[in-house]
XYZ file of C-alpha atoms in Angstrom:
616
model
C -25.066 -73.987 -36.689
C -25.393 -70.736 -34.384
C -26.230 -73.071 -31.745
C -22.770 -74.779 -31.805
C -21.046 -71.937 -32.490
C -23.105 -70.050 -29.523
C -21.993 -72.190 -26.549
C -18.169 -71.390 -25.981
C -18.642 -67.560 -26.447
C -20.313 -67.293 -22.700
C -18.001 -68.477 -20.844
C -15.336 -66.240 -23.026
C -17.227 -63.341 -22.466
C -18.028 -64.280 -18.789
C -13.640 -64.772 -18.307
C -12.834 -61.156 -20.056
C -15.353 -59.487 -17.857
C -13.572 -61.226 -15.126
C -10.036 -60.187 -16.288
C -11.865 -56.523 -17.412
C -13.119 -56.531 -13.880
C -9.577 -57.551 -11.796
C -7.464 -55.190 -14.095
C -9.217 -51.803 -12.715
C -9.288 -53.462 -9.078
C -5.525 -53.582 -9.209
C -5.497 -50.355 -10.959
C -7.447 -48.596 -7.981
C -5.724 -50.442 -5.425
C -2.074 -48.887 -7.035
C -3.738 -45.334 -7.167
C -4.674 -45.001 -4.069
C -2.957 -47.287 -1.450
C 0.606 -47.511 -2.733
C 0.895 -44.104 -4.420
C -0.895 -42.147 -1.429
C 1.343 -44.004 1.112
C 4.636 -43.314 -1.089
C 3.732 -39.454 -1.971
C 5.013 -37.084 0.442
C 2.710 -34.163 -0.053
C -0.845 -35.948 -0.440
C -3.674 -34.563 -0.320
C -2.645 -32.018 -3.035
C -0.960 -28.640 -1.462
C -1.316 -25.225 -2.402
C 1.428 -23.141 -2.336
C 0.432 -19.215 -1.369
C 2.850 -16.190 -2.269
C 2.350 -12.615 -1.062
C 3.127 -10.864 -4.405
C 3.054 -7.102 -4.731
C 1.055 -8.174 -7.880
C -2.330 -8.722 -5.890
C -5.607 -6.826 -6.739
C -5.948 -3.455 -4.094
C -7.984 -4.876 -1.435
C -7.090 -4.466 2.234
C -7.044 -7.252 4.880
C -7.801 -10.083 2.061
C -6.629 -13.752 1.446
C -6.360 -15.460 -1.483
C -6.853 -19.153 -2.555
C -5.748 -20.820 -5.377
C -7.288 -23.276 -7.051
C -4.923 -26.587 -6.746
C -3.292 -28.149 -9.874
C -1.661 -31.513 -10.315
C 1.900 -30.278 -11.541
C 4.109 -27.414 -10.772
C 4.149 -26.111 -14.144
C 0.429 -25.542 -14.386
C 0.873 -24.498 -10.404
C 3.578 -21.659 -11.813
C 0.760 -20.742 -14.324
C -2.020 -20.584 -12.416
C -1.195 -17.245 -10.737
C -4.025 -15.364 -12.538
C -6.912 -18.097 -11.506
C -7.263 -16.280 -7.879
C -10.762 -16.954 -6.186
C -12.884 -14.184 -4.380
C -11.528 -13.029 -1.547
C -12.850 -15.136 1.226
C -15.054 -13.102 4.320
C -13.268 -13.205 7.171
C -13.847 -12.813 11.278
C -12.949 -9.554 13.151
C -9.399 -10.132 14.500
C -8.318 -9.012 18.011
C -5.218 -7.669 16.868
C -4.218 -4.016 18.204
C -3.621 -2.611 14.888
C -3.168 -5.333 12.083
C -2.026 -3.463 9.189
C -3.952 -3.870 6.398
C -2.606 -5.282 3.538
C -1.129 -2.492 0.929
C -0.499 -4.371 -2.588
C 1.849 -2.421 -4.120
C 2.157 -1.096 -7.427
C 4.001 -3.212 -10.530
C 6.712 -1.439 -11.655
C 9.575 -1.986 -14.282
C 12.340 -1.036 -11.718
C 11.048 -3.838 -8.926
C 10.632 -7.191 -10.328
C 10.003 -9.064 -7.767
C 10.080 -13.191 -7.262
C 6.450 -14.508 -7.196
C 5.357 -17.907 -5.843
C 9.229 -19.215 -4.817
C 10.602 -19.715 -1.798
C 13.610 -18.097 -0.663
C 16.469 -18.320 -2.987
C 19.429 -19.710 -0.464
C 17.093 -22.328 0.983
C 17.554 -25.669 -0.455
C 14.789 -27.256 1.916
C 11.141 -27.640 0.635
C 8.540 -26.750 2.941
C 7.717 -30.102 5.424
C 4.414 -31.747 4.598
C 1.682 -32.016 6.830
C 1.157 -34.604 9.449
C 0.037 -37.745 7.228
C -3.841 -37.416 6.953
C -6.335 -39.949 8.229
C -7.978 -42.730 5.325
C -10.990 -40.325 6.010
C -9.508 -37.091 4.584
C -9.322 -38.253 0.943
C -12.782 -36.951 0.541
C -11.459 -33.312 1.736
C -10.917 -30.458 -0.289
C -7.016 -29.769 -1.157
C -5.335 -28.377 2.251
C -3.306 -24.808 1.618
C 0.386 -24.417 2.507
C 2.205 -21.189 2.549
C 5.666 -20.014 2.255
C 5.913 -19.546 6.130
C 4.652 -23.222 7.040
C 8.076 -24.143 8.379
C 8.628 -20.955 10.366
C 5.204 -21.558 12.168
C 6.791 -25.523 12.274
C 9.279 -24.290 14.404
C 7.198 -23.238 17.510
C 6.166 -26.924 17.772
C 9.546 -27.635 18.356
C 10.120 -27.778 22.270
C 13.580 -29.098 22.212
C 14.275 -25.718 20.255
C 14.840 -22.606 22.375
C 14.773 -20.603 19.603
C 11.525 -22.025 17.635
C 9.425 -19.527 16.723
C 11.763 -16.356 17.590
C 14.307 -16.719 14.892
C 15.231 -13.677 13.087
C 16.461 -13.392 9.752
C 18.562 -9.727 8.888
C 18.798 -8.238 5.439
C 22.142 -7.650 4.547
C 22.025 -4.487 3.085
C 23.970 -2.191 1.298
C 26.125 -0.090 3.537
C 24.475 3.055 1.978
C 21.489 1.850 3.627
C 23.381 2.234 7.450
C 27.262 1.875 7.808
C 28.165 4.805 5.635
C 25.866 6.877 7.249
C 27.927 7.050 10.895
C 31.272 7.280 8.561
C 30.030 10.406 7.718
C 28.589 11.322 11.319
C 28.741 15.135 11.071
C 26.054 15.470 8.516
C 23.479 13.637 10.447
C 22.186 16.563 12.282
C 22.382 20.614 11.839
C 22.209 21.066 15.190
C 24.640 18.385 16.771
C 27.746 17.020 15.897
C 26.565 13.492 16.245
C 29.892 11.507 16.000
C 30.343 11.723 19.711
C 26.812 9.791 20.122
C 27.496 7.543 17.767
C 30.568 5.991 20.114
C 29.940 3.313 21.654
C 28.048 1.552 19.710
C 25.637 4.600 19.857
C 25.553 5.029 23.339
C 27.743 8.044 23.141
C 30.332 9.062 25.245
C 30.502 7.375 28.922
C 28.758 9.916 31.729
C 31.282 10.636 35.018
C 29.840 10.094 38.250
C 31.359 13.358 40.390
C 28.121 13.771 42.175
C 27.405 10.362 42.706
C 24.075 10.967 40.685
C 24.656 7.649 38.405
C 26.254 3.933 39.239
C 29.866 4.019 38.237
C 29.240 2.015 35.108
C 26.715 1.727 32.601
C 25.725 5.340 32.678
C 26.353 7.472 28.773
C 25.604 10.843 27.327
C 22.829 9.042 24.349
C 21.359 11.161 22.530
C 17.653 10.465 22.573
C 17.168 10.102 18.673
C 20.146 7.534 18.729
C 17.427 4.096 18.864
C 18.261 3.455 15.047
C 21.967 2.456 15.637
C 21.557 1.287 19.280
C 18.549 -1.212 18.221
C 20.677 -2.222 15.130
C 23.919 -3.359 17.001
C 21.740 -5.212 19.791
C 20.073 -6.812 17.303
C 23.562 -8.047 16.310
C 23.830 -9.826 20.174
C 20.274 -11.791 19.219
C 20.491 -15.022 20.144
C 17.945 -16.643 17.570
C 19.476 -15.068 14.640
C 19.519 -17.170 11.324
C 20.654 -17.297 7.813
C 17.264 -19.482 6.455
C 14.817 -17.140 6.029
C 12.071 -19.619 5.837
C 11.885 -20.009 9.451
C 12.407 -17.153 10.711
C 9.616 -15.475 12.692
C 10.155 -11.620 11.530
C 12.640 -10.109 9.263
C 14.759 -6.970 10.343
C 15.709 -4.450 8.012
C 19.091 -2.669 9.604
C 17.899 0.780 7.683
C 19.214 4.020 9.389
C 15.961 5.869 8.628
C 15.982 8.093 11.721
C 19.309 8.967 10.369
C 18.639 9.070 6.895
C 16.162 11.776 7.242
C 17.665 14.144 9.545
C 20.399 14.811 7.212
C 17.890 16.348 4.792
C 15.292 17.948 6.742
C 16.651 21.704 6.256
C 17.099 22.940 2.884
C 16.373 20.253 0.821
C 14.164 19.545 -1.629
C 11.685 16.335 -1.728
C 13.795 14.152 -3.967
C 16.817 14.296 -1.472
C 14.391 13.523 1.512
C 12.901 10.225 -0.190
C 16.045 8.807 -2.593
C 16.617 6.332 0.048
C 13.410 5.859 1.394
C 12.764 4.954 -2.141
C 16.318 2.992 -3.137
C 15.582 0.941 -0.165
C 12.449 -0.377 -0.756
C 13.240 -1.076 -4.316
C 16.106 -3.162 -2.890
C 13.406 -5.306 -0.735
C 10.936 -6.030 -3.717
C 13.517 -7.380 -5.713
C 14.151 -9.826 -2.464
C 12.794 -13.320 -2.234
C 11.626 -12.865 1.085
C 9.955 -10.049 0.165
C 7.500 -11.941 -1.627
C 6.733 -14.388 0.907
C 4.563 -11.694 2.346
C 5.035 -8.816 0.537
C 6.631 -7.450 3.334
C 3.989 -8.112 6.153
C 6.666 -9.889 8.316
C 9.235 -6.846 8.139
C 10.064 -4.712 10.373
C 12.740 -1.557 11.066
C 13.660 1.192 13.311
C 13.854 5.224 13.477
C 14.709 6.673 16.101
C 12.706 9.875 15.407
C 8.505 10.611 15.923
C 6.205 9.731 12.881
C 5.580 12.946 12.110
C 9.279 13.188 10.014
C 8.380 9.965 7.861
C 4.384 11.107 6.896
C 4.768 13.704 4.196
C 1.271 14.496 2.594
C 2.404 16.223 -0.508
C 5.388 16.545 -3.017
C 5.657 20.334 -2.251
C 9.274 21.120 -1.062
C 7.751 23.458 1.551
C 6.345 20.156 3.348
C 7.922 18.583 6.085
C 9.679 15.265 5.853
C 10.079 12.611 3.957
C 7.038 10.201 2.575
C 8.501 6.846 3.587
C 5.450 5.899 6.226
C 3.439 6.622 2.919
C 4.777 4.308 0.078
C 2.863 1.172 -0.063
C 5.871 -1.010 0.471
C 6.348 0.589 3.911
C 2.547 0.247 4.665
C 3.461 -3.307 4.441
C 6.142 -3.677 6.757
C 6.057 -2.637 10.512
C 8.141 0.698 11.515
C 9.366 0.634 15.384
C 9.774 4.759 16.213
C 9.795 6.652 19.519
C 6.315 8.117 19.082
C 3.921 6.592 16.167
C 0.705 8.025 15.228
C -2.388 7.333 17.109
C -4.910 7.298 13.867
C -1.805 5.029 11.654
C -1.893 1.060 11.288
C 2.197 0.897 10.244
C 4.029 2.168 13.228
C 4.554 1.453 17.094
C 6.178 3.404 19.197
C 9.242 1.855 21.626
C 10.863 4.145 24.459
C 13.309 6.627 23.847
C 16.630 5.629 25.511
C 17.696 7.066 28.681
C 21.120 7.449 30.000
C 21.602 4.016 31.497
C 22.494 1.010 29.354
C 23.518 -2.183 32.106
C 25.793 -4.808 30.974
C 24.712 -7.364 33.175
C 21.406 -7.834 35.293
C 23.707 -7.060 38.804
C 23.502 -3.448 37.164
C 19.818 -3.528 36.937
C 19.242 -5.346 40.341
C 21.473 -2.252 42.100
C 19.913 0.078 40.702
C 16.352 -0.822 41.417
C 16.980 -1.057 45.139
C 18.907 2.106 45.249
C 15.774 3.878 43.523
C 13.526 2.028 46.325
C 16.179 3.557 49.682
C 15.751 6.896 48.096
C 14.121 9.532 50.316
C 12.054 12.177 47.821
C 11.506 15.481 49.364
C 9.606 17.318 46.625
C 5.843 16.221 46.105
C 6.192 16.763 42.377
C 8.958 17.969 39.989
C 8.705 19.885 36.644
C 11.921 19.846 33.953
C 10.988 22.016 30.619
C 10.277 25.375 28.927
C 7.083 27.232 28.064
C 5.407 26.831 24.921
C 4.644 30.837 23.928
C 3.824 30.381 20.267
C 1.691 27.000 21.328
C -2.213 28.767 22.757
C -3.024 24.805 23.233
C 0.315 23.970 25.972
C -0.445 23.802 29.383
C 3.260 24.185 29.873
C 2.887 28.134 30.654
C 0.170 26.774 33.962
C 2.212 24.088 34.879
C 5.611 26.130 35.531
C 3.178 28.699 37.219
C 1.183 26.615 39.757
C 4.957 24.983 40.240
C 6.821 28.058 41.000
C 3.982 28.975 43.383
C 3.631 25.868 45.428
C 6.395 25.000 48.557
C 6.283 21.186 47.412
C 7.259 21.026 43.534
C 11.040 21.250 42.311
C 11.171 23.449 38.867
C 14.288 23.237 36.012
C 13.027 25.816 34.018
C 14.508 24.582 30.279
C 15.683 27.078 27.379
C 18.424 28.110 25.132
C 21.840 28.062 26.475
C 23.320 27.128 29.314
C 20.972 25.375 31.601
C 20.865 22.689 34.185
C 18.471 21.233 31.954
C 20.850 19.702 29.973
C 23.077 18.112 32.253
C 22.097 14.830 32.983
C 23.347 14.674 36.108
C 20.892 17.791 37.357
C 17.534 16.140 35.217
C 18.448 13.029 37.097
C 19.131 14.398 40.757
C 15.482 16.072 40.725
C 13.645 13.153 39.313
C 15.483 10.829 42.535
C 14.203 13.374 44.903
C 10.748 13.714 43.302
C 7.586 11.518 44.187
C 5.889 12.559 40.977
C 7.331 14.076 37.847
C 5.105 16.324 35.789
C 5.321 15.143 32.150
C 2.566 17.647 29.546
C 3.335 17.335 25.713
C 5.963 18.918 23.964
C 5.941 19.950 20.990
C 4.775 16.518 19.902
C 3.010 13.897 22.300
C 5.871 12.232 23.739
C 9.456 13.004 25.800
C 12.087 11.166 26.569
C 11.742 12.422 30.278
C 9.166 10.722 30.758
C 11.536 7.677 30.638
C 14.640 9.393 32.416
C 11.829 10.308 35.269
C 10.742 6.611 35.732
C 14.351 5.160 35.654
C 14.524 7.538 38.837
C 11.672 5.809 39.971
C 9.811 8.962 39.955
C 6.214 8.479 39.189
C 4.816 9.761 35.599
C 2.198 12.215 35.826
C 1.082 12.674 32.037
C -2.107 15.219 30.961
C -2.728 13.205 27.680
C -3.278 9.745 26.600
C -0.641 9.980 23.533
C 1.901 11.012 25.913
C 2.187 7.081 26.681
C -1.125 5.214 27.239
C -1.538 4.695 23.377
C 2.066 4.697 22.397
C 4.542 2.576 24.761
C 1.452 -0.774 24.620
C 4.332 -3.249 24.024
C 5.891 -1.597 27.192
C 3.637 0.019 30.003
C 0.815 -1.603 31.525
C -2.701 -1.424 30.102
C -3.916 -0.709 33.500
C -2.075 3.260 33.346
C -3.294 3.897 36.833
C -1.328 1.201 38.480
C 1.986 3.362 37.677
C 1.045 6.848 36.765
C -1.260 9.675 37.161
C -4.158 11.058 34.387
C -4.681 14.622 34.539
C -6.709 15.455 31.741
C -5.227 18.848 29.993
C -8.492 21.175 30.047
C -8.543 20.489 34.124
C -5.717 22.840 33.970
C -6.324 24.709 30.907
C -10.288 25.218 31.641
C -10.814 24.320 35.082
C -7.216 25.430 37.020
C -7.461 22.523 38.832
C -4.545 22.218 41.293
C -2.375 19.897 40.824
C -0.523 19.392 44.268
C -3.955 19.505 45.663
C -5.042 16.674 43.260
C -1.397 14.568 43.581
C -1.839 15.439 47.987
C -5.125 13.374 47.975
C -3.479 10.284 46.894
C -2.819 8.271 50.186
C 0.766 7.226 50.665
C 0.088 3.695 50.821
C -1.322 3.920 47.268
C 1.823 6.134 46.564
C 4.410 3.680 47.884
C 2.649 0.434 45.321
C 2.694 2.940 42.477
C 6.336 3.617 43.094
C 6.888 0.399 43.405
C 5.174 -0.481 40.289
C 7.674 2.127 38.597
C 10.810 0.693 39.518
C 9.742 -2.932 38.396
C 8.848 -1.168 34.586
C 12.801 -0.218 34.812
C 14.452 -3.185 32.768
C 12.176 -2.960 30.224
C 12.379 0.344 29.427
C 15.937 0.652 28.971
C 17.958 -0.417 26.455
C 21.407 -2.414 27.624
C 24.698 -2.321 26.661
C 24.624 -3.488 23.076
C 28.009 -5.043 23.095
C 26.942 -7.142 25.977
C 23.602 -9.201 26.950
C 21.802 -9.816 29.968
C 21.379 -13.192 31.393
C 17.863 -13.173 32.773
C 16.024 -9.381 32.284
C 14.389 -8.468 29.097
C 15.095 -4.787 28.254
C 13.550 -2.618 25.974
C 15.019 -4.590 22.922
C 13.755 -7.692 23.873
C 10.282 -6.384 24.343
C 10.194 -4.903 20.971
C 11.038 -8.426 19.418
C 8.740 -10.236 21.272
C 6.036 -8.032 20.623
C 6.963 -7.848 16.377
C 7.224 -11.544 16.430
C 3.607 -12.052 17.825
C 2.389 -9.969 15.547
C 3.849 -11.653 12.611
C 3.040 -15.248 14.253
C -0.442 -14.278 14.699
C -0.823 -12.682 11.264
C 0.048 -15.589 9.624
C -2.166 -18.051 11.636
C -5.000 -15.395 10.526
C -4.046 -15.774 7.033
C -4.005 -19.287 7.092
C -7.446 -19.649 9.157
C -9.229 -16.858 7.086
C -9.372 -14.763 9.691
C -8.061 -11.311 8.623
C -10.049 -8.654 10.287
C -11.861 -7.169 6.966
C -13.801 -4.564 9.163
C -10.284 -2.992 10.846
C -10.614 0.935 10.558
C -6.862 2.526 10.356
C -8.148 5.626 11.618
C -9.202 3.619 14.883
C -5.617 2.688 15.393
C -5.460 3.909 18.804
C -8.885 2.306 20.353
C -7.388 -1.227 19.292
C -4.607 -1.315 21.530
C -6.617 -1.030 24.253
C -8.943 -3.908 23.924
C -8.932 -6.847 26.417
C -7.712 -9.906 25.384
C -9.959 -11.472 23.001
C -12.210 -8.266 22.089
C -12.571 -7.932 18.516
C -14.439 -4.432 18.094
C -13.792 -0.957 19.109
C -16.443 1.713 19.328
C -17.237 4.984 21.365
C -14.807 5.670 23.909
C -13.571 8.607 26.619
C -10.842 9.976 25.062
C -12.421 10.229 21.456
C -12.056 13.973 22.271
C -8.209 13.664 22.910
C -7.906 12.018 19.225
C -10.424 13.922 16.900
C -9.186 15.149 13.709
C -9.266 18.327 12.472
C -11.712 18.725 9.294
C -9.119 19.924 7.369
C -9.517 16.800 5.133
C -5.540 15.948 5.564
C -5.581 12.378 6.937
C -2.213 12.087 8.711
C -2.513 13.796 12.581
C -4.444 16.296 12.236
C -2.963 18.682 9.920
C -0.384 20.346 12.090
C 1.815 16.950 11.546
C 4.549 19.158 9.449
C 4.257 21.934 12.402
C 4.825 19.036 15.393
C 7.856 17.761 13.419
C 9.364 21.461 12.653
C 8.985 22.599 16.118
C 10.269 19.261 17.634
C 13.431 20.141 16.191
C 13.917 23.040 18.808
C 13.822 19.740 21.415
C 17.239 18.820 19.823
C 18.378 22.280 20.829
C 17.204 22.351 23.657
C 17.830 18.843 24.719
C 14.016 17.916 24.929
C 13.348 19.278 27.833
């Protein structure tokens, strides 16, 4: 009986195991040839948001883990991974990455893309049979804006720029009620023009008939903000753009407040402002790492240290927001990662390259009769200045042209007279202020004068976006304690320079001249890239490289803020920065204050007197 009843169950067991067998065949065949061919994001992606809501780490990356829907992806946020080491990065002076503090006023988007984009972010290229054993690839919010340089038919890939529109508080209302934007100066006449100021008359035949203004030299912020309005890779979809501009007045802003104010007047918009970006989508793409704005004033005004109303300033270069974002002003600090300096503006602004082309080869025709040339005032309360030698050696020697700069009337500030000397000058003498920087240094080599400077932060550290590495190809060093310490001569030092050498630095000189000035900002040049143009480029490689960084895990971990300077000065592809000659130039005090030295609030104070003075 179990014999009988034995014989048909094999080949009934032998069929199901055959059925059992086909079944998961065409099961694995569904998962993972049709479905992989039909899904348009395979292998899994990772979506990575730059949150303000990050642990306090500098210069990290995060991964996170992958997860097969996007409602376990939205609560995932909290399963971060180790920060990942990273190599040394050759960037000048990568900020590092401030997160910023949670608060109940600024609650900002995390892991979403920006709100008016209805796209998704494009997949990656379709992977090869052999990446199904990979791990899960990452994609970040900024995948299509790096997407966009691959694009060749696309002039604009990889330069777009997206612009907050901001509240008119933030800019707009602020030249509406011009008079209050300096004690000194009624400003409303340098606001004209689009911020140009009022148009300069050629009686002495000084200046080209056109293109010439009186600008005021702390006038970048609205100047920058209404050529940024002639951009021609401006766009609404803030998921490709390259950098994001934020129109804030905050040269402006601040030099309302500066005299008899208290603290809480000096940062309300500092602080309304950046409360307004967290609570931005595209703030939290990168929390802030691809934006950038302009003030038109030195660092010193936006690095308060303390809360004390007797400090100078306001603290905007010191909220963590800002640390984020990238702050374009006329001189930045040497020892800070957030700031880069761009040129003060001069008194030309071309319309059209012709303007630029003239000008150049009228600078080259020019016959200079004085050696050397020195436009400014003594420094009496300053022990450190080497203006007090400088005016003496010049008022002594047979070959230097002195303007001897002070309160009231004085040649000094007329344009026309700054400008004559520099044309007639082969080099113009250009020692700190009473910060670093001066705009004549910029007036002197649009007169194709050549730049003499006596300390590296006068430009070799500052202007990296637009003066050659190489400072010696278009201006003389003369290090400050040869003529504090040493009296060393200087037309004996400029005499031994032979004129051959003279004539290819001069030359140099005049070819810097488009990109240090700023054109007409209601018009755009066809072919030259002005001072503008640098700027952009320069932000937009920075953003463009930060991101590739981020996404290869290569975030410089060891980067040392206080080394800002040394970094701009690397060679392409150096990654470290150690000992170096002008350490002595840039020690700090050991005062303990960790902004420029402790005499920060002094600079700023006594810069002021340049704005009565006209900075010379």
């Amino acid at each position: 009986m179990e014999k009988a009843s034995g014989k048909p169950q094999q080949p009934r067991l032998r069929l199901l195991a055959t059925l059992c067998a086909l079944f998961w065949i065409i099961i694995f065949y569904f998962h993972f040839a049709v479905l992989r061919r039909s899904s348009p994001m395979s292998p899994p992606e990772q979506t990575l948001s730059f949150s303000s809501s990050f642990p306090s780490n500098s210069h990290q990356h995060f991964v996170v883990d992958s997860t097969p829907s996007n409602e376990s992806r939205a609560s995932h946020s909290s399963k971060l991974k180790p920060p990942i080491a990273s190599k040394p990065s050759d960037a000048r002076r990568e900020p590092p990455h401030h997160p910023l503090p949670s608060s109940s006023n600024s609650s900002i988007p995390k892991r979403q893309l920006p709100s008016h984009s209805s796209k998704s972010i494009p997949p990656p290229l379709e992977s090869k049979p052999s990446d199904a054993h990979r791990s899960p690839q990452k994609t970040f919010p900024f995948n299509r804006a790096l997407q966009t340089l691959e694009n060749k038919s696309d002039p604009c890939g990889g330069r777009y720029i997206f612009v907050h529109d901001l509240p008119p508080r933030f800019n707009d209302d602020m030249l509406k009620d011009c008079r209050k934007l300096s004690l000194w100066t009624n400003m409303c006449k340098f606001t004209s023009n689009a911020g140009l100021g009022p148009p300069l008359e050629n009686a002495e035949g000084v200046f080209s008939n056109t293109g010439w203004y009186a600008t005021n030299q702390f006038a970048v912020d609205v100047i920058f903000g209404n050529r940024m309005k002639q951009y021609e890779c401006l766009t609404n979809d803030s998921s490709i753009a390259a950098a994001i501009f934020v129109p804030f007045y905050a040269g402006f802003d601040i030099s309302r407040y500066l005299w008899g104010y208290n603290t809480s007047v000096r940062d309300a918009a500092s602080l309304d402002l950046v409360d307004w970006l967290m609570k931005r989508p595209e703030w939290s793409v990168m929390g802030g790492r691809d934006h950038f704005l302009v003030a038109g004033r030195i660092t010193w005004d936006f690095r308060r240290l303390t809360d004390s109303d007797s400090d100078w300033g306001s603290k905007l270069l010191f909220l963590p927001a800002a640390k984020n974002m990238s702050m374009l002003v006329v001189e930045s600090s040497p020892w800070n990662a957030n700031d880069f300096a761009i040129p003060y503006p001069t008194y030309f602004h071309p319309a059209k390259d012709a303007d630029v082309f003239v000008w150049q080869e009228r600078m080259r025709k020019l016959e200079r009769k004085h050696l050397f040339s020195f436009a400014g005032a003594p420094r009496h309360d300053n022990p450190k200045s080497i203006r007090g030698q400088i005016i003496d050696q010049c008022r002594k020697s047979k070959v230097c042209k002195l303007l001897e700069c002070d309160f009231g009337e004085s040649k000094c500030h007329s344009p026309s007279s700054i400008m004559q000397m520099f044309q007639s000058s082969l080099f113009c003498l250009q020692p700190q202020g009473d910060s670093y920087t001066r705009r004549s240094a910029f007036d002197s080599m649009l007169a194709g004068c050549i730049p003499v400077f006596f300390h590296p932060g006068s430009a070799y550290v500052q202007y990296t976006w637009h003066l050659p590495r190489n400072y010696s190809t278009y201006s003389v060093f003369i290090p400050e304690d040869d003529v504090r310490k040493r009296n060393v001569s200087i037309e004996e030092r400029l005499k031994r320079i032979p004129p051959a050498v003279v004539k290819v630095m001069r030359e140099k000189v005049i070819s810097l001249i488009p990109g240090l000035i700023y054109a007409d900002p209601r018009s755009r040049l066809e072919t030259l890239k002005d001072a503008f143009d640098v700027s952009v480029a320069a932000i937009v490689d920075k953003v463009t490289k930060l991101r590739r960084d981020i996404m290869e895990d290569n975030e410089d971990k060891d980067f040392i803020e206080e080394n800002s300077w040394k970094y701009v000065l690397l060679e392409e592809g150096q990654r470290t920065v150690g000992a170096h000659e002008w350490d002595p130039f840039f020690s700090k005090p050991k005062d303990g204050n960790s902004d420029s030295g402790g005499s920060s609030a002094t600079t700023a104070k006594n810069s002021w007197r340049s704005e009565q003075r006209n900075q010379y």
